[in-house]
mmCIF file of C-alpha atoms and ligand atoms in Angstrom:
data_model
loop_
_atom_site.group_PDB
_atom_site.id
_atom_site.type_symbol
_atom_site.label_atom_id
_atom_site.label_comp_id
_atom_site.label_asym_id
_atom_site.label_seq_id
_atom_site.Cartn_x
_atom_site.Cartn_y
_atom_site.Cartn_z
ATOM 1 C CA MET A 1 -35.930 -80.070 2.979
ATOM 2 C CA ASN A 2 -37.478 -76.917 4.352
ATOM 3 C CA THR A 3 -41.264 -77.565 4.550
ATOM 4 C CA SER A 4 -42.371 -74.351 2.891
ATOM 5 C CA LEU A 5 -39.939 -74.879 -0.004
ATOM 6 C CA ARG A 6 -41.397 -78.346 -0.489
ATOM 7 C CA GLU A 7 -44.931 -76.892 -0.497
ATOM 8 C CA LEU A 8 -43.966 -74.279 -3.062
ATOM 9 C CA LEU A 9 -42.343 -76.924 -5.286
ATOM 10 C CA GLY A 10 -45.616 -78.870 -5.139
ATOM 11 C CA ARG A 11 -47.423 -75.948 -6.779
ATOM 12 C CA ARG A 12 -44.975 -74.602 -9.369
ATOM 13 C CA ALA A 13 -41.331 -74.266 -10.368
ATOM 14 C CA VAL A 14 -39.339 -72.239 -7.859
ATOM 15 C CA VAL A 15 -37.548 -69.122 -9.141
ATOM 16 C CA LEU A 16 -33.893 -68.532 -8.332
ATOM 17 C CA ASP A 17 -32.378 -65.055 -8.768
ATOM 18 C CA GLY A 18 -29.899 -64.031 -11.496
ATOM 19 C CA ALA A 19 -26.368 -62.668 -11.693
ATOM 20 C CA MET A 20 -24.764 -60.540 -8.994
ATOM 21 C CA ALA A 21 -21.359 -59.640 -10.503
ATOM 22 C CA THR A 22 -22.873 -58.624 -13.860
ATOM 23 C CA VAL A 23 -25.211 -56.180 -12.139
ATOM 24 C CA LEU A 24 -22.380 -54.874 -9.935
ATOM 25 C CA PHE A 25 -20.252 -54.174 -13.060
ATOM 26 C CA ALA A 26 -22.809 -51.517 -13.928
ATOM 27 C CA ARG A 27 -22.669 -50.130 -10.380
ATOM 28 C CA GLY A 28 -18.965 -49.719 -9.790
ATOM 29 C CA LEU A 29 -17.344 -53.185 -9.652
ATOM 30 C CA GLU A 30 -14.387 -53.366 -12.023
ATOM 31 C CA ILE A 31 -14.175 -56.266 -14.484
ATOM 32 C CA GLY A 32 -11.941 -58.848 -12.814
ATOM 33 C CA GLY A 33 -12.576 -57.299 -9.372
ATOM 34 C CA SER A 34 -13.804 -59.291 -6.362
ATOM 35 C CA ALA A 35 -17.544 -58.992 -5.730
ATOM 36 C CA GLU A 36 -16.909 -59.898 -2.073
ATOM 37 C CA HIS A 37 -14.349 -57.104 -1.586
ATOM 38 C CA PHE A 38 -16.786 -54.743 -3.269
ATOM 39 C CA MET A 39 -19.514 -55.829 -0.829
ATOM 40 C CA LEU A 40 -17.315 -55.122 2.216
ATOM 41 C CA LYS A 41 -16.968 -51.536 1.014
ATOM 42 C CA GLN A 42 -20.393 -51.009 -0.572
ATOM 43 C CA ALA A 43 -22.818 -53.268 1.250
ATOM 44 C CA GLU A 44 -25.819 -51.091 0.431
ATOM 45 C CA VAL A 45 -25.301 -51.585 -3.325
ATOM 46 C CA VAL A 46 -25.383 -55.381 -2.887
ATOM 47 C CA ALA A 47 -28.460 -55.108 -0.633
ATOM 48 C CA GLU A 48 -30.187 -53.058 -3.319
ATOM 49 C CA VAL A 49 -29.485 -55.710 -5.996
ATOM 50 C CA HIS A 50 -30.928 -58.422 -3.701
ATOM 51 C CA ARG A 51 -34.042 -56.276 -3.130
ATOM 52 C CA GLU A 52 -34.486 -55.818 -6.884
ATOM 53 C CA TYR A 53 -34.259 -59.583 -7.440
ATOM 54 C CA ARG A 54 -36.707 -60.266 -4.613
ATOM 55 C CA SER A 55 -39.249 -57.774 -5.900
ATOM 56 C CA ALA A 56 -38.786 -59.154 -9.435
ATOM 57 C CA GLY A 57 -40.161 -62.459 -8.107
ATOM 58 C CA ALA A 58 -37.129 -64.507 -7.008
ATOM 59 C CA ASP A 59 -38.185 -67.107 -4.414
ATOM 60 C CA ILE A 60 -34.533 -67.893 -3.669
ATOM 61 C CA ILE A 61 -31.888 -65.193 -3.242
ATOM 62 C CA THR A 62 -28.271 -66.325 -3.570
ATOM 63 C CA THR A 63 -25.655 -64.832 -1.261
ATOM 64 C CA ASN A 64 -22.760 -62.836 -2.710
ATOM 65 C CA THR A 65 -20.179 -65.407 -1.594
ATOM 66 C CA PHE A 66 -19.399 -67.309 -4.812
ATOM 67 C CA GLY A 67 -15.750 -66.196 -4.891
ATOM 68 C CA VAL A 68 -14.958 -66.893 -1.224
ATOM 69 C CA SER A 69 -13.623 -70.410 -1.886
ATOM 70 C CA CYS A 70 -11.154 -69.299 -4.551
ATOM 71 C CA GLY A 71 -10.250 -65.955 -2.980
ATOM 72 C CA ARG A 72 -7.331 -65.215 -0.721
ATOM 73 C CA PHE A 73 -9.349 -64.621 2.406
ATOM 74 C CA ASP A 74 -8.241 -65.607 5.906
ATOM 75 C CA ASP A 75 -10.688 -67.361 8.249
ATOM 76 C CA PHE A 76 -11.729 -64.122 9.893
ATOM 77 C CA GLU A 77 -12.534 -62.542 6.513
ATOM 78 C CA VAL A 78 -14.495 -65.630 5.395
ATOM 79 C CA GLN A 79 -16.598 -65.335 8.539
ATOM 80 C CA LYS A 80 -17.130 -61.610 8.044
ATOM 81 C CA ILE A 81 -18.051 -61.960 4.340
ATOM 82 C CA CYS A 82 -20.456 -64.888 4.885
ATOM 83 C CA SER A 83 -22.216 -63.217 7.776
ATOM 84 C CA LEU A 84 -22.592 -59.889 5.951
ATOM 85 C CA ALA A 85 -23.699 -61.622 2.730
ATOM 86 C CA VAL A 86 -26.494 -63.554 4.478
ATOM 87 C CA ASP A 87 -27.630 -60.432 6.348
ATOM 88 C CA LEU A 88 -27.846 -58.462 3.085
ATOM 89 C CA ALA A 89 -29.768 -61.278 1.377
ATOM 90 C CA LYS A 90 -32.159 -61.416 4.353
ATOM 91 C CA SER A 91 -32.678 -57.654 4.214
ATOM 92 C CA ALA A 92 -34.283 -58.101 0.775
ATOM 93 C CA GLY A 93 -37.413 -59.488 2.455
ATOM 94 C CA GLU A 94 -39.317 -62.716 2.958
ATOM 95 C CA GLY A 95 -38.145 -65.808 1.028
ATOM 96 C CA PHE A 96 -35.425 -68.437 0.853
ATOM 97 C CA ILE A 97 -31.693 -67.777 1.007
ATOM 98 C CA ALA A 98 -29.154 -70.000 -0.712
ATOM 99 C CA GLY A 99 -25.563 -69.718 0.457
ATOM 100 C CA SER A 100 -23.423 -69.715 -2.685
ATOM 101 C CA ILE A 101 -20.218 -71.758 -2.776
ATOM 102 C CA GLY A 102 -18.089 -71.743 -5.946
ATOM 103 C CA PRO A 103 -15.149 -73.913 -7.007
ATOM 104 C CA SER A 104 -11.899 -73.444 -5.102
ATOM 105 C CA GLY A 105 -9.539 -74.066 -7.985
ATOM 106 C CA GLY A 106 -7.866 -76.998 -6.287
ATOM 107 C CA LYS A 107 -7.544 -75.860 -2.672
ATOM 108 C CA ASP A 108 -8.227 -78.355 0.112
ATOM 109 C CA ALA A 109 -11.673 -79.124 1.493
ATOM 110 C CA ASP A 110 -11.292 -76.916 4.591
ATOM 111 C CA ILE A 111 -12.421 -73.779 2.781
ATOM 112 C CA PHE A 112 -15.704 -75.440 1.722
ATOM 113 C CA ALA A 113 -16.340 -76.642 5.276
ATOM 114 C CA LEU A 114 -15.603 -73.244 6.805
ATOM 115 C CA GLN A 115 -17.764 -71.414 4.281
ATOM 116 C CA ALA A 116 -20.676 -73.852 4.763
ATOM 117 C CA ARG A 117 -20.484 -73.520 8.546
ATOM 118 C CA MET A 118 -20.399 -69.725 8.371
ATOM 119 C CA LEU A 119 -23.317 -69.497 5.909
ATOM 120 C CA GLU A 120 -25.416 -71.825 8.068
ATOM 121 C CA THR A 121 -24.581 -69.919 11.257
ATOM 122 C CA ALA A 122 -25.532 -66.654 9.564
ATOM 123 C CA GLY A 123 -28.958 -68.073 8.651
ATOM 124 C CA ALA A 124 -28.907 -69.457 5.089
ATOM 125 C CA ASP A 125 -31.755 -71.920 4.335
ATOM 126 C CA LEU A 126 -29.776 -74.071 1.915
ATOM 127 C CA LEU A 127 -26.388 -74.236 0.223
ATOM 128 C CA ILE A 128 -25.620 -74.262 -3.480
ATOM 129 C CA LEU A 129 -22.342 -75.575 -4.866
ATOM 130 C CA GLU A 130 -22.410 -73.823 -8.210
ATOM 131 C CA THR A 131 -20.493 -73.608 -11.478
ATOM 132 C CA MET A 132 -18.697 -76.869 -10.658
ATOM 133 C CA THR A 133 -16.673 -78.241 -13.585
ATOM 134 C CA ASP A 134 -14.456 -80.863 -11.983
ATOM 135 C CA ILE A 135 -16.309 -83.909 -10.667
ATOM 136 C CA ARG A 136 -13.527 -84.758 -8.248
ATOM 137 C CA GLU A 137 -13.715 -81.306 -6.727
ATOM 138 C CA ALA A 138 -17.530 -81.481 -6.646
ATOM 139 C CA ARG A 139 -17.323 -84.657 -4.538
ATOM 140 C CA ILE A 140 -14.671 -83.217 -2.219
ATOM 141 C CA ALA A 141 -16.723 -80.043 -1.780
ATOM 142 C CA PHE A 142 -19.978 -81.927 -1.206
ATOM 143 C CA ASP A 143 -18.401 -84.231 1.336
ATOM 144 C CA ALA A 144 -16.881 -81.320 3.263
ATOM 145 C CA VAL A 145 -20.053 -79.227 3.170
ATOM 146 C CA ARG A 146 -22.259 -82.121 4.285
ATOM 147 C CA ASP A 147 -19.989 -82.834 7.258
ATOM 148 C CA ALA A 148 -19.833 -79.172 8.238
ATOM 149 C CA SER A 149 -23.504 -78.267 7.940
ATOM 150 C CA GLY A 150 -26.989 -79.696 8.310
ATOM 151 C CA LEU A 151 -28.477 -77.637 5.447
ATOM 152 C CA PRO A 152 -29.894 -79.125 2.225
ATOM 153 C CA ILE A 153 -27.308 -78.929 -0.579
ATOM 154 C CA ILE A 154 -27.792 -78.233 -4.298
ATOM 155 C CA VAL A 155 -25.019 -79.132 -6.756
ATOM 156 C CA SER A 156 -24.931 -77.303 -10.045
ATOM 157 C CA PHE A 157 -22.420 -77.933 -12.844
ATOM 158 C CA ALA A 158 -21.338 -75.622 -15.667
ATOM 159 C CA PHE A 159 -21.609 -77.336 -19.056
ATOM 160 C CA ALA A 160 -20.278 -76.095 -22.356
ATOM 161 C CA GLU A 161 -22.611 -76.203 -25.343
ATOM 162 C CA ASN A 162 -21.517 -79.774 -26.184
ATOM 163 C CA GLY A 163 -22.953 -81.040 -22.862
ATOM 164 C CA GLU A 164 -19.590 -81.572 -21.187
ATOM 165 C CA THR A 165 -18.205 -79.504 -18.342
ATOM 166 C CA TYR A 166 -15.203 -77.309 -18.996
ATOM 167 C CA GLY A 167 -13.297 -80.041 -17.142
ATOM 168 C CA ASN A 168 -14.452 -82.578 -19.798
ATOM 169 C CA ALA A 169 -16.924 -84.545 -17.677
ATOM 170 C CA THR A 170 -20.203 -85.567 -19.299
ATOM 171 C CA VAL A 171 -23.618 -84.681 -17.889
ATOM 172 C CA GLU A 172 -24.085 -88.307 -16.823
ATOM 173 C CA ASP A 173 -20.659 -88.434 -15.091
ATOM 174 C CA CYS A 174 -21.532 -85.280 -13.167
ATOM 175 C CA VAL A 175 -24.846 -86.665 -11.948
ATOM 176 C CA SER A 176 -23.389 -89.991 -10.888
ATOM 177 C CA SER A 177 -20.493 -88.278 -9.076
ATOM 178 C CA VAL A 178 -22.842 -86.691 -6.537
ATOM 179 C CA ALA A 179 -26.129 -88.650 -6.701
ATOM 180 C CA ASP A 180 -25.107 -91.002 -3.878
ATOM 181 C CA PHE A 181 -24.801 -87.983 -1.539
ATOM 182 C CA CYS A 182 -28.575 -87.429 -1.994
ATOM 183 C CA PRO A 183 -28.446 -83.697 -2.741
ATOM 184 C CA LEU A 184 -31.579 -81.541 -2.592
ATOM 185 C CA ALA A 185 -31.128 -80.910 -6.322
ATOM 186 C CA ILE A 186 -28.656 -81.514 -9.146
ATOM 187 C CA GLY A 187 -28.452 -79.342 -12.217
ATOM 188 C CA ALA A 188 -26.689 -76.819 -14.373
ATOM 189 C CA ASN A 189 -25.822 -73.140 -14.272
ATOM 190 C CA CYS A 190 -23.811 -70.691 -16.365
ATOM 191 C CA GLY A 191 -22.512 -72.061 -19.705
ATOM 192 C CA GLY A 192 -22.768 -70.445 -23.148
ATOM 193 C CA ASP A 193 -25.884 -70.253 -25.305
ATOM 194 C CA PRO A 194 -28.809 -70.666 -22.874
ATOM 195 C CA GLU A 195 -30.712 -72.885 -25.305
ATOM 196 C CA SER A 196 -27.987 -75.537 -25.073
ATOM 197 C CA MET A 197 -28.897 -76.081 -21.413
ATOM 198 C CA ILE A 198 -32.235 -77.643 -22.403
ATOM 199 C CA ALA A 199 -30.501 -80.750 -23.777
ATOM 200 C CA ALA A 200 -28.332 -80.976 -20.640
ATOM 201 C CA ILE A 201 -31.420 -80.871 -18.395
ATOM 202 C CA GLU A 202 -33.126 -83.556 -20.519
ATOM 203 C CA ARG A 203 -30.046 -85.744 -20.063
ATOM 204 C CA ILE A 204 -30.003 -85.146 -16.295
ATOM 205 C CA ARG A 205 -33.702 -86.144 -16.178
ATOM 206 C CA GLN A 206 -32.789 -89.506 -17.771
ATOM 207 C CA VAL A 207 -30.399 -90.433 -14.951
ATOM 208 C CA TRP A 208 -31.684 -88.526 -11.888
ATOM 209 C CA ASP A 209 -35.271 -88.610 -10.643
ATOM 210 C CA GLY A 210 -34.843 -85.974 -7.937
ATOM 211 C CA LEU A 211 -35.168 -82.209 -8.099
ATOM 212 C CA ILE A 212 -33.330 -80.410 -10.941
ATOM 213 C CA ILE A 213 -32.012 -76.846 -10.984
ATOM 214 C CA ALA A 214 -31.338 -74.867 -14.189
ATOM 215 C CA ALA A 215 -29.832 -71.372 -14.350
ATOM 216 C CA PRO A 216 -28.381 -70.507 -17.772
ATOM 217 C CA SER A 217 -26.298 -67.475 -18.680
ATOM 218 C CA ALA A 218 -27.621 -64.897 -21.120
ATOM 219 C CA GLY A 219 -25.248 -66.321 -23.764
ATOM 220 C CA ASN A 220 -21.510 -65.843 -24.206
ATOM 221 C CA ALA A 221 -20.099 -62.499 -23.090
ATOM 222 C CA GLU A 222 -18.754 -60.239 -25.814
ATOM 223 C CA GLU A 223 -16.556 -57.249 -25.189
ATOM 224 C CA VAL A 224 -17.950 -54.120 -26.811
ATOM 225 C CA GLY A 225 -16.183 -50.815 -26.197
ATOM 226 C CA GLY A 226 -14.467 -52.078 -23.022
ATOM 227 C CA LYS A 227 -17.732 -53.407 -21.589
ATOM 228 C CA LEU A 228 -19.016 -56.979 -21.400
ATOM 229 C CA VAL A 229 -22.284 -57.522 -23.234
ATOM 230 C CA TRP A 230 -24.598 -60.550 -23.111
ATOM 231 C CA LYS A 231 -27.207 -60.984 -25.806
ATOM 232 C CA ALA A 232 -30.194 -62.885 -24.428
ATOM 233 C CA THR A 233 -33.114 -60.599 -23.612
ATOM 234 C CA PRO A 234 -35.453 -61.084 -20.627
ATOM 235 C CA ARG A 235 -38.117 -62.390 -23.013
ATOM 236 C CA ARG A 236 -35.800 -64.983 -24.520
ATOM 237 C CA MET A 237 -34.634 -66.103 -21.054
ATOM 238 C CA ALA A 238 -38.278 -66.485 -19.978
ATOM 239 C CA GLU A 239 -39.044 -68.660 -23.039
ATOM 240 C CA ILE A 240 -36.018 -70.803 -22.289
ATOM 241 C CA ALA A 241 -36.982 -71.036 -18.599
ATOM 242 C CA LEU A 242 -40.359 -72.527 -19.580
ATOM 243 C CA ARG A 243 -38.628 -75.088 -21.810
ATOM 244 C CA LEU A 244 -36.245 -75.928 -18.954
ATOM 245 C CA VAL A 245 -39.229 -76.535 -16.663
ATOM 246 C CA ARG A 246 -40.863 -78.772 -19.307
ATOM 247 C CA ALA A 247 -37.542 -80.632 -19.612
ATOM 248 C CA GLY A 248 -37.666 -81.384 -15.889
ATOM 249 C CA ALA A 249 -36.273 -78.430 -13.942
ATOM 250 C CA GLY A 250 -38.059 -77.661 -10.651
ATOM 251 C CA ILE A 251 -35.892 -74.642 -9.812
ATOM 252 C CA VAL A 252 -35.138 -72.115 -12.574
ATOM 253 C CA GLY A 253 -33.072 -68.973 -12.541
ATOM 254 C CA SER A 254 -30.301 -67.406 -14.556
ATOM 255 C CA CYS A 255 -26.572 -66.723 -14.376
ATOM 256 C CA CYS A 256 -23.967 -64.436 -15.972
ATOM 257 C CA GLY A 257 -25.240 -61.525 -18.013
ATOM 258 C CA THR A 258 -28.680 -61.367 -16.433
ATOM 259 C CA SER A 259 -30.389 -58.717 -14.337
ATOM 260 C CA PRO A 260 -33.546 -58.354 -12.232
ATOM 261 C CA GLU A 261 -35.409 -57.681 -15.510
ATOM 262 C CA HIS A 262 -34.556 -61.210 -16.698
ATOM 263 C CA THR A 263 -35.723 -62.604 -13.345
ATOM 264 C CA ARG A 264 -38.984 -60.661 -13.595
ATOM 265 C CA ALA A 265 -39.711 -62.155 -17.027
ATOM 266 C CA ILE A 266 -38.795 -65.665 -15.831
ATOM 267 C CA ALA A 267 -40.901 -65.334 -12.664
ATOM 268 C CA GLU A 268 -43.953 -64.077 -14.560
ATOM 269 C CA ALA A 269 -43.716 -66.896 -17.111
ATOM 270 C CA VAL A 270 -43.241 -69.580 -14.439
ATOM 271 C CA ARG A 271 -46.099 -68.284 -12.281
ATOM 272 C CA LYS A 272 -48.429 -68.197 -15.300
ATOM 273 C CA MET A 273 -47.412 -71.751 -16.158
ATOM 274 C CA GLY A 274 -48.189 -72.889 -12.603
ATOM 275 C CA GLU A 275 -51.735 -71.467 -12.599
HETATM 276 ZN ZN1 ZN B 301 -22.424 -67.694 -14.748
#
């Protein structure tokens, strides 16, 4: 692990940023549109969102590359997107950069390997396999990423409110599917009601004694007047973040439906807790 990240973790929980696509919806990205395509055309808007997250107190900024693995990008485009995404994350200022890798929806492992290699070359500090729901795919992705890159790897699964992934794997199955790879952290992101993640983190703590990551959504999205709306306020997300830390999470952030305001509330609460 990166020495300064280890030092920070020794003092307090580390803060991960929040959603990218949700914020971009308010700044011109169409619902259902590709955040990566949007970035190629409007890089400055993505850079601005990263800066807002960094100044809100995010220790780790996630690259805007989640959709690369399931998108229809050729190798040249993957390289271009990963390199631009890391540069934009870096432009937000001092701190750690996590290269985001999402599920591929059943493609082969080559896309994970290529993406990992490109994110590392561009200067990411670590990689995060996020919103994984299929344990078989999580293993394939982890294996490919570990072979392709020397960076520490976080694996984060998306659980429904009943504590199973949308691919019907239990919390315990998810942990045991990747624990033998010795990831930097295992945990959960996305999901429905953010409060339901607390029980998932407690269950992970029972079967995994390493670092845990937790980044809940601001609830389930509801469509109101053609716009997606998420209910959880920054204050509620900050309260939940503290409970996630008490349940065992060492890295806390947020996912769909959140903004830099949510991150600011989470970061303030976590820093106060660490004092
Ligand atoms: Zn999400």
